[in-house]
mmCIF file of C-alpha atoms in Angstrom:
data_model
loop_
_atom_site.group_PDB
_atom_site.id
_atom_site.type_symbol
_atom_site.label_atom_id
_atom_site.label_comp_id
_atom_site.label_asym_id
_atom_site.label_seq_id
_atom_site.Cartn_x
_atom_site.Cartn_y
_atom_site.Cartn_z
ATOM 1 C CA MET A 1 -4.810 107.879 16.975
ATOM 2 C CA VAL A 2 -2.982 108.032 20.304
ATOM 3 C CA PHE A 3 -5.963 106.202 21.820
ATOM 4 C CA ALA A 4 -5.918 103.390 19.241
ATOM 5 C CA PRO A 5 -3.994 100.954 21.526
ATOM 6 C CA LEU A 6 -6.801 101.280 24.077
ATOM 7 C CA PHE A 7 -9.291 99.920 21.526
ATOM 8 C CA THR A 8 -7.003 96.997 20.715
ATOM 9 C CA SER A 9 -6.459 96.186 24.373
ATOM 10 C CA PHE A 10 -10.162 96.549 25.212
ATOM 11 C CA LEU A 11 -11.400 94.385 22.344
ATOM 12 C CA ALA A 12 -8.657 91.778 22.005
ATOM 13 C CA GLY A 13 -6.527 91.948 25.157
ATOM 14 C CA GLY A 14 -7.247 88.350 26.169
ATOM 15 C CA VAL A 15 -7.134 86.573 22.795
ATOM 16 C CA SER A 16 -3.454 85.675 22.805
ATOM 17 C CA ARG A 17 -3.418 84.719 26.489
ATOM 18 C CA TYR A 18 -6.345 82.279 26.244
ATOM 19 C CA ALA A 19 -5.181 80.804 22.923
ATOM 20 C CA VAL A 20 -1.684 80.137 24.285
ATOM 21 C CA ALA A 21 -3.164 78.502 27.393
ATOM 22 C CA ALA A 22 -5.437 76.292 25.265
ATOM 23 C CA TYR A 23 -2.562 75.104 23.106
ATOM 24 C CA ALA A 24 -0.379 74.453 26.156
ATOM 25 C CA ARG A 25 -3.140 72.223 27.586
ATOM 26 C CA GLY A 26 -3.274 70.256 24.324
ATOM 27 C CA GLU A 27 -6.640 71.693 23.246
ATOM 28 C CA PRO A 28 -5.973 73.198 19.785
ATOM 29 C CA GLU A 29 -9.679 73.100 18.872
ATOM 30 C CA GLU A 30 -10.245 75.587 21.697
ATOM 31 C CA THR A 31 -8.225 78.078 19.648
ATOM 32 C CA THR A 32 -10.833 77.953 16.883
ATOM 33 C CA ALA A 33 -13.549 78.605 19.448
ATOM 34 C CA ILE A 34 -11.659 81.635 20.783
ATOM 35 C CA VAL A 35 -11.153 83.104 17.298
ATOM 36 C CA SER A 36 -14.779 82.417 16.392
ATOM 37 C CA ALA A 37 -15.984 84.161 19.558
ATOM 38 C CA ILE A 38 -13.949 87.342 19.170
ATOM 39 C CA PHE A 39 -13.838 87.841 15.379
ATOM 40 C CA PRO A 40 -17.496 88.995 14.954
ATOM 41 C CA LEU A 41 -17.051 91.443 17.826
ATOM 42 C CA LEU A 42 -13.877 92.830 16.271
ATOM 43 C CA ALA A 43 -15.558 93.093 12.873
ATOM 44 C CA ALA A 44 -18.506 95.015 14.358
ATOM 45 C CA ALA A 45 -16.166 97.319 16.294
ATOM 46 C CA GLY A 46 -14.098 97.824 13.155
ATOM 47 C CA ALA A 47 -17.176 98.867 11.182
ATOM 48 C CA LEU A 48 -18.113 101.414 13.866
ATOM 49 C CA LEU A 49 -14.554 102.761 13.961
ATOM 50 C CA LEU A 50 -14.547 103.132 10.175
ATOM 51 C CA ILE A 51 -17.782 105.120 10.303
ATOM 52 C CA GLY A 52 -16.590 107.271 13.193
ATOM 53 C CA GLY A 53 -13.181 107.784 11.579
ATOM 54 C CA GLY A 54 -14.836 108.741 8.298
ATOM 55 C CA VAL A 55 -16.955 111.384 10.013
ATOM 56 C CA PHE A 56 -13.921 112.700 11.905
ATOM 57 C CA ALA A 57 -11.876 112.894 8.675
ATOM 58 C CA TRP A 58 -14.758 114.646 6.884
ATOM 59 C CA GLN A 59 -15.084 117.282 9.636
ATOM 60 C CA ILE A 60 -11.417 117.402 10.632
ATOM 61 C CA ASP A 61 -11.065 121.129 9.955
ATOM 62 C CA ALA A 62 -13.913 121.817 12.402
ATOM 63 C CA ILE A 63 -12.148 119.794 15.132
ATOM 64 C CA LEU A 64 -8.483 120.683 14.581
ATOM 65 C CA THR A 65 -6.913 124.014 13.706
ATOM 66 C CA LEU A 66 -5.452 123.542 10.224
ATOM 67 C CA SER A 67 -4.204 125.707 7.416
ATOM 68 C CA PRO A 68 -6.861 125.653 4.634
ATOM 69 C CA GLY A 69 -4.343 124.290 2.142
ATOM 70 C CA LEU A 70 -3.607 121.267 4.348
ATOM 71 C CA VAL A 71 -7.162 120.153 5.104
ATOM 72 C CA GLY A 72 -7.259 117.721 2.180
ATOM 73 C CA ASP A 73 -3.991 116.053 3.185
ATOM 74 C CA ALA A 74 -5.142 115.835 6.807
ATOM 75 C CA GLN A 75 -8.397 114.149 5.754
ATOM 76 C CA VAL A 76 -6.576 111.603 3.605
ATOM 77 C CA MET A 77 -3.975 110.873 6.268
ATOM 78 C CA PHE A 78 -6.471 110.348 9.069
ATOM 79 C CA ALA A 79 -8.718 108.177 6.894
ATOM 80 C CA LEU A 80 -5.742 106.004 5.915
ATOM 81 C CA LEU A 81 -4.579 105.684 9.527
ATOM 82 C CA VAL A 82 -8.045 104.611 10.670
ATOM 83 C CA ALA A 83 -8.419 102.112 7.808
ATOM 84 C CA GLY A 84 -4.999 100.611 8.529
ATOM 85 C CA PHE A 85 -5.736 100.349 12.235
ATOM 86 C CA VAL A 86 -9.118 98.672 11.625
ATOM 87 C CA ALA A 87 -7.516 96.128 9.278
ATOM 88 C CA GLN A 88 -4.946 95.179 11.920
ATOM 89 C CA LEU A 89 -7.598 95.066 14.650
ATOM 90 C CA VAL A 90 -9.921 92.742 12.728
ATOM 91 C CA ALA A 91 -7.062 90.480 11.611
ATOM 92 C CA LEU A 92 -5.459 90.282 15.063
ATOM 93 C CA PRO A 93 -6.912 86.867 16.069
ATOM 94 C CA PHE A 94 -5.354 85.312 12.971
ATOM 95 C CA THR A 95 -1.854 86.606 13.776
ATOM 96 C CA ILE A 96 -1.366 85.097 17.243
ATOM 97 C CA GLY A 97 0.265 81.960 15.860
ATOM 98 C CA PHE A 98 3.652 83.591 16.450
ATOM 99 C CA ALA A 99 2.891 83.846 20.194
ATOM 100 C CA ILE A 100 1.425 80.327 20.358
ATOM 101 C CA ARG A 101 4.476 78.816 18.637
ATOM 102 C CA GLN A 102 6.838 81.367 20.244
ATOM 103 C CA ARG A 103 8.340 82.338 16.883
ATOM 104 C CA PHE A 104 9.413 85.818 17.917
ATOM 105 C CA VAL A 105 12.532 86.037 15.747
ATOM 106 C CA LEU A 106 10.413 85.440 12.643
ATOM 107 C CA SER A 107 7.882 88.007 13.850
ATOM 108 C CA ASN A 108 10.633 90.583 14.342
ATOM 109 C CA LEU A 109 12.112 89.839 10.919
ATOM 110 C CA ILE A 110 8.720 90.576 9.351
ATOM 111 C CA ALA A 111 8.628 93.852 11.284
ATOM 112 C CA VAL A 112 12.088 94.764 9.990
ATOM 113 C CA GLY A 113 11.029 93.847 6.456
ATOM 114 C CA SER A 114 7.955 96.060 6.752
ATOM 115 C CA GLU A 115 10.147 98.931 7.902
ATOM 116 C CA VAL A 116 12.461 98.478 4.922
ATOM 117 C CA VAL A 117 9.441 98.538 2.584
ATOM 118 C CA ARG A 118 8.119 101.651 4.314
ATOM 119 C CA LEU A 119 11.392 103.541 3.984
ATOM 120 C CA THR A 120 11.870 102.472 0.371
ATOM 121 C CA LEU A 121 8.342 103.461 -0.607
ATOM 122 C CA LEU A 122 8.657 106.743 1.261
ATOM 123 C CA LEU A 123 11.883 107.674 -0.555
ATOM 124 C CA VAL A 124 10.367 106.762 -3.943
ATOM 125 C CA LEU A 125 7.303 108.932 -3.287
ATOM 126 C CA LEU A 126 9.222 111.878 -1.843
ATOM 127 C CA PHE A 127 11.908 111.980 -4.539
ATOM 128 C CA GLY A 128 9.866 110.623 -7.442
ATOM 129 C CA VAL A 129 6.451 112.248 -6.971
ATOM 130 C CA SER A 130 6.424 115.213 -4.566
ATOM 131 C CA THR A 131 7.406 116.278 -1.047
ATOM 132 C CA ARG A 132 3.885 116.127 0.436
ATOM 133 C CA VAL A 133 3.525 115.024 4.040
ATOM 134 C CA VAL A 134 0.715 112.671 3.013
ATOM 135 C CA TRP A 135 3.282 110.254 1.551
ATOM 136 C CA ILE A 136 4.557 109.491 5.067
ATOM 137 C CA VAL A 137 1.185 107.998 6.002
ATOM 138 C CA VAL A 138 0.719 106.333 2.615
ATOM 139 C CA ALA A 139 4.079 104.568 2.953
ATOM 140 C CA THR A 140 3.466 103.586 6.581
ATOM 141 C CA VAL A 141 -0.033 102.177 6.041
ATOM 142 C CA SER A 142 0.969 100.340 2.847
ATOM 143 C CA ALA A 143 3.973 98.699 4.519
ATOM 144 C CA ASN A 144 1.921 97.767 7.587
ATOM 145 C CA LEU A 145 -0.800 96.167 5.463
ATOM 146 C CA LEU A 146 1.782 94.180 3.500
ATOM 147 C CA GLY A 147 3.329 92.997 6.757
ATOM 148 C CA LEU A 148 -0.142 92.112 8.053
ATOM 149 C CA VAL A 149 -0.862 89.902 5.036
ATOM 150 C CA VAL A 150 2.441 88.076 5.568
ATOM 151 C CA ARG A 151 1.758 87.693 9.299
ATOM 152 C CA VAL A 152 -1.712 86.254 8.768
ATOM 153 C CA ALA A 153 -0.467 83.785 6.144
ATOM 154 C CA LEU A 154 2.473 82.533 8.222
ATOM 155 C CA SER A 155 0.505 82.523 11.470
ATOM 156 C CA ARG A 156 -2.262 80.360 10.016
ATOM 157 C CA SER A 157 0.291 78.011 8.463
ATOM 158 C CA MET A 158 1.853 77.513 11.912
ATOM 159 C CA VAL A 159 -1.523 77.137 13.669
ATOM 160 C CA PRO A 160 -4.217 75.971 11.192
ATOM 161 C CA GLU A 161 -6.824 76.181 13.969
ATOM 162 C CA LEU A 162 -6.729 79.987 13.697
ATOM 163 C CA ARG A 163 -9.914 80.209 11.642
ATOM 164 C CA PHE A 164 -13.459 81.489 12.021
ATOM 165 C CA HIS A 165 -16.219 78.898 12.323
ATOM 166 C CA GLY A 166 -19.727 80.274 12.708
ATOM 167 C CA ALA A 167 -21.008 77.264 14.635
ATOM 168 C CA ALA A 168 -18.251 77.723 17.234
ATOM 169 C CA PHE A 169 -19.344 81.249 18.151
ATOM 170 C CA ALA A 170 -20.329 81.535 21.823
ATOM 171 C CA TRP A 171 -21.441 84.807 23.343
ATOM 172 C CA ARG A 172 -20.365 83.616 26.796
ATOM 173 C CA ARG A 173 -16.785 83.180 25.610
ATOM 174 C CA GLY A 174 -16.869 86.544 23.881
ATOM 175 C CA ARG A 175 -17.954 88.205 27.136
ATOM 176 C CA GLU A 176 -15.114 86.477 28.976
ATOM 177 C CA LEU A 177 -12.565 87.779 26.471
ATOM 178 C CA MET A 178 -14.061 91.267 26.567
ATOM 179 C CA ALA A 179 -13.996 91.290 30.381
ATOM 180 C CA PHE A 180 -10.299 90.424 30.264
ATOM 181 C CA GLY A 181 -9.828 93.201 27.710
ATOM 182 C CA ILE A 182 -11.503 95.793 29.923
ATOM 183 C CA TRP A 183 -8.897 95.267 32.622
ATOM 184 C CA THR A 184 -5.961 95.205 30.185
ATOM 185 C CA SER A 185 -7.210 98.474 28.680
ATOM 186 C CA LEU A 186 -7.167 99.970 32.177
ATOM 187 C CA GLY A 187 -3.549 98.863 32.364
ATOM 188 C CA GLN A 188 -2.897 100.579 29.032
ATOM 189 C CA LEU A 189 -4.522 103.735 30.350
ATOM 190 C CA ALA A 190 -2.361 103.604 33.487
ATOM 191 C CA ALA A 191 0.747 103.270 31.317
ATOM 192 C CA MET A 192 -0.368 106.230 29.175
ATOM 193 C CA ILE A 193 -0.807 108.371 32.292
ATOM 194 C CA HIS A 194 2.606 107.313 33.579
ATOM 195 C CA ARG A 195 4.296 108.202 30.269
ATOM 196 C CA GLY A 196 2.373 111.282 29.223
ATOM 197 C CA ALA A 197 1.029 113.108 32.293
ATOM 198 C CA ALA A 198 4.179 115.010 33.296
ATOM 199 C CA PRO A 199 4.700 116.979 30.041
ATOM 200 C CA ILE A 200 1.005 117.936 29.964
ATOM 201 C CA VAL A 201 0.989 119.102 33.602
ATOM 202 C CA LEU A 202 4.199 121.084 33.097
ATOM 203 C CA ASN A 203 2.901 122.555 29.846
ATOM 204 C CA LYS A 204 -0.210 123.877 31.579
ATOM 205 C CA LEU A 205 1.200 124.839 34.992
ATOM 206 C CA ALA A 206 4.897 125.581 34.448
ATOM 207 C CA THR A 207 7.152 126.808 31.628
ATOM 208 C CA SER A 208 8.415 125.434 28.340
ATOM 209 C CA VAL A 209 11.901 125.179 29.876
ATOM 210 C CA ASP A 210 10.471 122.863 32.539
ATOM 211 C CA VAL A 211 8.834 120.700 29.873
ATOM 212 C CA THR A 212 12.160 120.385 28.072
ATOM 213 C CA ALA A 213 14.085 119.755 31.296
ATOM 214 C CA PHE A 214 11.763 116.912 32.245
ATOM 215 C CA HIS A 215 12.042 115.438 28.754
ATOM 216 C CA ILE A 216 15.845 115.486 28.943
ATOM 217 C CA GLY A 217 15.858 113.996 32.434
ATOM 218 C CA ALA A 218 13.477 111.236 31.375
ATOM 219 C CA LEU A 219 15.267 110.345 28.114
ATOM 220 C CA PHE A 220 17.397 107.490 29.451
ATOM 221 C CA ASP A 221 14.620 106.170 31.688
ATOM 222 C CA THR A 222 12.203 106.092 28.743
ATOM 223 C CA GLN A 223 14.672 104.203 26.556
ATOM 224 C CA ILE A 224 15.636 101.724 29.280
ATOM 225 C CA ARG A 225 11.990 100.895 30.009
ATOM 226 C CA ALA A 226 11.095 100.614 26.315
ATOM 227 C CA MET A 227 13.994 98.246 25.645
ATOM 228 C CA SER A 228 13.248 96.142 28.716
ATOM 229 C CA THR A 229 9.592 95.828 27.663
ATOM 230 C CA THR A 230 10.607 94.701 24.182
ATOM 231 C CA ALA A 231 13.211 92.275 25.513
ATOM 232 C CA ALA A 232 10.778 90.687 27.973
ATOM 233 C CA ALA A 233 7.850 90.344 25.543
ATOM 234 C CA PRO A 234 8.690 86.730 24.492
ATOM 235 C CA VAL A 235 8.418 85.630 28.125
ATOM 236 C CA GLN A 236 4.621 86.096 28.274
ATOM 237 C CA PRO A 237 3.544 82.979 26.295
ATOM 238 C CA ALA A 238 6.003 80.819 28.218
ATOM 239 C CA LEU A 239 4.621 82.010 31.560
ATOM 240 C CA THR A 240 1.063 81.437 30.362
ATOM 241 C CA ALA A 241 1.965 77.896 29.289
ATOM 242 C CA MET A 242 3.579 77.219 32.686
ATOM 243 C CA HIS A 243 0.406 78.242 34.484
ATOM 244 C CA ALA A 244 -1.838 76.326 32.082
ATOM 245 C CA THR A 245 0.131 73.107 32.661
ATOM 246 C CA GLY A 246 0.323 73.520 36.449
ATOM 247 C CA SER A 247 4.073 74.262 36.597
ATOM 248 C CA HIS A 248 3.763 76.564 39.608
ATOM 249 C CA GLU A 249 7.292 76.010 40.884
ATOM 250 C CA ARG A 250 8.712 76.973 37.479
ATOM 251 C CA LEU A 251 6.500 80.065 37.507
ATOM 252 C CA GLY A 252 7.967 81.120 40.852
ATOM 253 C CA SER A 253 11.509 80.512 39.611
ATOM 254 C CA ALA A 254 10.808 82.571 36.487
ATOM 255 C CA PHE A 255 9.524 85.390 38.697
ATOM 256 C CA LEU A 256 12.778 85.416 40.672
ATOM 257 C CA ARG A 257 15.083 85.034 37.667
ATOM 258 C CA GLY A 258 13.248 87.656 35.631
ATOM 259 C CA GLY A 259 13.599 90.238 38.389
ATOM 260 C CA ARG A 260 17.290 89.445 38.792
ATOM 261 C CA TYR A 261 18.041 89.713 35.062
ATOM 262 C CA ALA A 262 16.019 92.937 34.806
ATOM 263 C CA LEU A 263 18.011 94.487 37.652
ATOM 264 C CA TRP A 264 21.308 93.565 35.993
ATOM 265 C CA ALA A 265 20.233 95.076 32.662
ATOM 266 C CA ALA A 266 18.682 98.265 34.104
ATOM 267 C CA LEU A 267 21.484 99.023 36.562
ATOM 268 C CA LEU A 268 24.137 98.400 33.911
ATOM 269 C CA VAL A 269 22.977 101.661 32.318
ATOM 270 C CA GLY A 270 21.284 103.298 35.301
ATOM 271 C CA CYS A 271 24.246 103.356 37.699
ATOM 272 C CA PRO A 272 26.658 105.405 35.535
ATOM 273 C CA MET A 273 23.786 107.622 34.390
ATOM 274 C CA VAL A 274 22.904 108.521 37.987
ATOM 275 C CA VAL A 275 26.538 109.120 39.005
ATOM 276 C CA TYR A 276 27.308 111.272 35.961
ATOM 277 C CA ARG A 277 23.827 112.828 35.642
ATOM 278 C CA GLU A 278 24.957 116.441 36.137
ATOM 279 C CA HIS A 279 27.813 116.103 33.644
ATOM 280 C CA ILE A 280 25.569 114.432 31.076
ATOM 281 C CA VAL A 281 22.879 117.112 31.291
ATOM 282 C CA ASP A 282 25.448 119.928 31.144
ATOM 283 C CA LEU A 283 27.181 118.433 28.091
ATOM 284 C CA TYR A 284 23.968 117.519 26.326
ATOM 285 C CA ALA A 285 21.728 120.518 26.969
ATOM 286 C CA GLY A 286 23.521 123.147 29.018
ATOM 287 C CA SER A 287 23.282 124.538 32.526
ATOM 288 C CA GLN A 288 19.863 126.132 31.954
ATOM 289 C CA TYR A 289 18.388 122.626 32.155
ATOM 290 C CA ALA A 290 20.205 121.666 35.363
ATOM 291 C CA SER A 291 16.971 120.410 36.966
ATOM 292 C CA ALA A 292 16.998 117.560 34.452
ATOM 293 C CA ALA A 293 19.775 115.938 36.511
ATOM 294 C CA THR A 294 17.499 115.719 39.553
ATOM 295 C CA VAL A 295 14.695 114.388 37.359
ATOM 296 C CA MET A 296 17.027 111.637 36.138
ATOM 297 C CA LEU A 297 18.028 110.746 39.702
ATOM 298 C CA LEU A 298 14.433 110.501 40.966
ATOM 299 C CA LEU A 299 13.186 108.449 38.019
ATOM 300 C CA MET A 300 16.065 105.965 38.244
ATOM 301 C CA ALA A 301 16.119 105.756 42.044
ATOM 302 C CA VAL A 302 13.092 103.452 41.915
ATOM 303 C CA TYR A 303 14.822 100.861 39.702
ATOM 304 C CA PRO A 304 15.647 98.484 42.592
ATOM 305 C CA LEU A 305 11.935 98.410 43.453
ATOM 306 C CA THR A 306 10.389 98.255 39.976
ATOM 307 C CA PHE A 307 12.780 96.101 37.983
ATOM 308 C CA SER A 308 13.110 93.520 40.743
ATOM 309 C CA ASN A 309 9.323 93.082 40.441
ATOM 310 C CA THR A 310 9.201 93.410 36.660
ATOM 311 C CA MET A 311 7.588 89.984 36.159
ATOM 312 C CA LEU A 312 4.466 90.780 38.198
ATOM 313 C CA PRO A 313 2.268 92.113 35.331
ATOM 314 C CA LYS A 314 3.233 89.153 33.152
ATOM 315 C CA ILE A 315 2.499 86.692 35.949
ATOM 316 C CA ALA A 316 -0.867 88.385 36.519
ATOM 317 C CA VAL A 317 -1.776 88.019 32.835
ATOM 318 C CA ALA A 318 -0.509 84.425 32.723
ATOM 319 C CA LYS A 319 -2.688 83.468 35.692
ATOM 320 C CA ALA A 320 -5.630 85.631 34.502
ATOM 321 C CA GLN A 321 -5.542 87.405 37.866
ATOM 322 C CA ILE A 322 -5.490 90.870 36.363
ATOM 323 C CA ARG A 323 -8.363 92.613 38.122
ATOM 324 C CA GLY A 324 -6.491 93.427 41.328
ATOM 325 C CA PHE A 325 -3.258 94.338 39.558
ATOM 326 C CA PHE A 326 -4.728 96.695 36.973
ATOM 327 C CA ALA A 327 -7.188 98.233 39.449
ATOM 328 C CA ALA A 328 -4.227 99.025 41.714
ATOM 329 C CA SER A 329 -2.209 100.333 38.747
ATOM 330 C CA ILE A 330 -4.856 102.803 37.572
ATOM 331 C CA THR A 331 -5.471 103.953 41.165
ATOM 332 C CA VAL A 332 -1.761 104.570 41.736
ATOM 333 C CA GLN A 333 -1.478 106.517 38.480
ATOM 334 C CA ALA A 334 -4.508 108.643 39.385
ATOM 335 C CA ILE A 335 -2.832 109.503 42.711
ATOM 336 C CA ASN A 336 0.403 110.152 40.832
ATOM 337 C CA LEU A 337 -1.366 112.600 38.492
ATOM 338 C CA ALA A 338 -3.045 114.400 41.412
ATOM 339 C CA LEU A 339 0.276 114.703 43.232
ATOM 340 C CA MET A 340 1.939 116.103 40.090
ATOM 341 C CA ILE A 341 -0.755 118.776 39.800
ATOM 342 C CA TYR A 342 -0.382 119.651 43.492
ATOM 343 C CA LEU A 343 3.426 119.885 43.428
ATOM 344 C CA VAL A 344 3.596 121.916 40.218
ATOM 345 C CA GLY A 345 0.378 123.939 40.413
ATOM 346 C CA THR A 346 0.133 124.584 44.158
ATOM 347 C CA ARG A 347 3.698 124.258 45.410
ATOM 348 C CA GLY A 348 5.230 125.904 42.335
ATOM 349 C CA MET A 349 7.821 123.203 41.685
ATOM 350 C CA ASP A 350 9.580 122.984 38.326
ATOM 351 C CA ALA A 351 10.401 119.840 36.327
ATOM 352 C CA VAL A 352 11.423 118.116 39.563
ATOM 353 C CA GLY A 353 7.784 118.123 40.777
ATOM 354 C CA PRO A 354 6.445 115.381 38.468
ATOM 355 C CA ALA A 355 9.603 113.305 39.000
ATOM 356 C CA LEU A 356 9.171 113.583 42.774
ATOM 357 C CA ALA A 357 5.530 112.517 42.404
ATOM 358 C CA VAL A 358 6.620 109.441 40.427
ATOM 359 C CA PHE A 359 9.271 108.608 43.051
ATOM 360 C CA VAL A 360 6.857 108.895 45.981
ATOM 361 C CA THR A 361 3.939 106.984 44.429
ATOM 362 C CA THR A 362 6.168 104.288 42.912
ATOM 363 C CA THR A 363 8.102 103.652 46.128
ATOM 364 C CA THR A 364 4.966 103.535 48.267
ATOM 365 C CA SER A 365 2.929 101.373 45.898
ATOM 366 C CA GLN A 366 5.716 98.878 45.233
ATOM 367 C CA LEU A 367 6.423 98.276 48.924
ATOM 368 C CA ALA A 368 2.789 98.351 50.093
ATOM 369 C CA ILE A 369 0.932 96.772 47.143
ATOM 370 C CA PHE A 370 2.922 95.289 44.269
ATOM 371 C CA TRP A 371 5.721 93.466 46.115
ATOM 372 C CA PRO A 372 3.254 91.605 48.366
ATOM 373 C CA MET A 373 1.045 90.909 45.339
ATOM 374 C CA GLY A 374 3.928 89.378 43.366
ATOM 375 C CA LEU A 375 5.048 87.185 46.260
ATOM 376 C CA ARG A 376 1.464 86.050 46.868
ATOM 377 C CA MET A 377 0.801 85.192 43.205
ATOM 378 C CA THR A 378 3.948 83.088 42.920
ATOM 379 C CA ASP A 379 3.978 81.607 46.450
ATOM 380 C CA VAL A 380 7.555 82.852 46.885
ATOM 381 C CA PRO A 381 8.695 83.608 50.467
ATOM 382 C CA LEU A 382 10.105 87.065 51.115
ATOM 383 C CA GLY A 383 13.425 85.593 52.268
ATOM 384 C CA ARG A 384 13.930 83.695 49.012
ATOM 385 C CA TYR A 385 12.994 86.817 47.036
ATOM 386 C CA ALA A 386 15.527 88.869 49.013
ATOM 387 C CA ARG A 387 18.302 86.298 48.430
ATOM 388 C CA GLU A 388 17.759 85.279 44.815
ATOM 389 C CA THR A 389 16.471 88.524 43.299
ATOM 390 C CA LEU A 390 17.370 91.539 45.446
ATOM 391 C CA LEU A 391 20.785 90.528 46.777
ATOM 392 C CA ARG A 392 22.079 88.885 43.601
ATOM 393 C CA GLY A 393 20.411 91.450 41.367
ATOM 394 C CA LEU A 394 21.670 94.543 43.201
ATOM 395 C CA LEU A 395 25.198 93.398 44.138
ATOM 396 C CA PRO A 396 26.860 94.119 40.747
ATOM 397 C CA GLY A 397 25.230 97.554 40.639
ATOM 398 C CA VAL A 398 26.338 98.421 44.174
ATOM 399 C CA VAL A 399 29.961 97.454 43.459
ATOM 400 C CA ALA A 400 29.934 99.239 40.103
ATOM 401 C CA SER A 401 28.411 102.391 41.608
ATOM 402 C CA ALA A 402 31.213 102.575 44.176
ATOM 403 C CA LEU A 403 33.759 102.454 41.355
ATOM 404 C CA TRP A 404 31.829 105.025 39.287
ATOM 405 C CA LEU A 405 31.684 107.397 42.259
ATOM 406 C CA PHE A 406 35.437 107.011 42.784
ATOM 407 C CA LEU A 407 36.136 107.755 39.100
ATOM 408 C CA GLU A 408 33.698 110.684 39.044
ATOM 409 C CA ALA A 409 35.507 112.261 41.978
ATOM 410 C CA ARG A 410 38.982 111.748 40.469
ATOM 411 C CA ILE A 411 38.507 112.394 36.752
ATOM 412 C CA ASP A 412 37.231 115.641 35.236
ATOM 413 C CA SER A 413 34.376 115.018 32.829
ATOM 414 C CA ALA A 414 34.222 118.321 30.962
ATOM 415 C CA SER A 415 33.855 116.573 27.585
ATOM 416 C CA TRP A 416 32.157 113.467 26.212
ATOM 417 C CA PRO A 417 35.386 111.388 26.004
#
């Protein structure tokens, strides 16, 4: 199920983008054409996934190593997960009304409501029926399906054009959406490599202590990036609408402002974490994981380069100029993976090896590829970018870091307080 997002991105990666652009241009009937083009393809893919998932569930004990007494639960859980995923995949075109109308607070409230239902149902099943692990999946899938029904109903009430009309089906449009999805799925794959390659490489070529040390060193970085991704998600439809209506100057301003705000938010946490990294690791995990401090430093040292350019992938999607960006992303991550294997497997480095690989590939690719790409897409001169994003975005962090370094040198931090 880890690969499920790749299917979603591959099959439906462009639906929301093209529907938002159509609505922004004042062409709501185009939305019906988009839904009508992609829905049959999603339905066919869903049927194939159900068949494949059913076979996998049936033969799960031949594929995975399981205790004989748990095979039945594993079969039920996997079948439920596949069925729930297929339902959400097929219904996806009918849920994009929240993006079109930019009703993200309502969307998040539905997500919170689904989580409350999931937890309530899970507690009822665990305390009222039995303590079987299968109830975790039953509660999750049931709550997700309930949330899906609510999303579809509200989405279609906001955008009535989100409907399937057989006469509006056009294979040419379906191919266009699928082509967009191929490149977004490559972006998903690049992100998966970036997030998951290091623990796998360390697991195979180093020790369990190194795996844990890298995990500890990457904890704050993982949380900062996850929160920034969530916080920036509502920006995508607005950027798409700007491009669709020809507001290129506003798009450039959003690129500069977004990078500046992202730097402020990331460095607000990143600066004290880097200064106090050794103390934090020692207090949290102990001296045996000291290499985690270096991991933290290397992963956060690239923040001025990455967060200042954080709007680039969203601009690329908004302008439907994704081929170059995602091709570069997957290439960089392939080089990153190869460098990790070399540093850990050949050079014998510990948890610091993958972090050093990330630092080297990120720094090189941002300066040589992604910074020029962002400036070119938005027609922003380098001087303006340096003034409005880099200088203004980094200045608070530079001043704060000087104060943190002064405090770190003067005050003993042998305890959390």
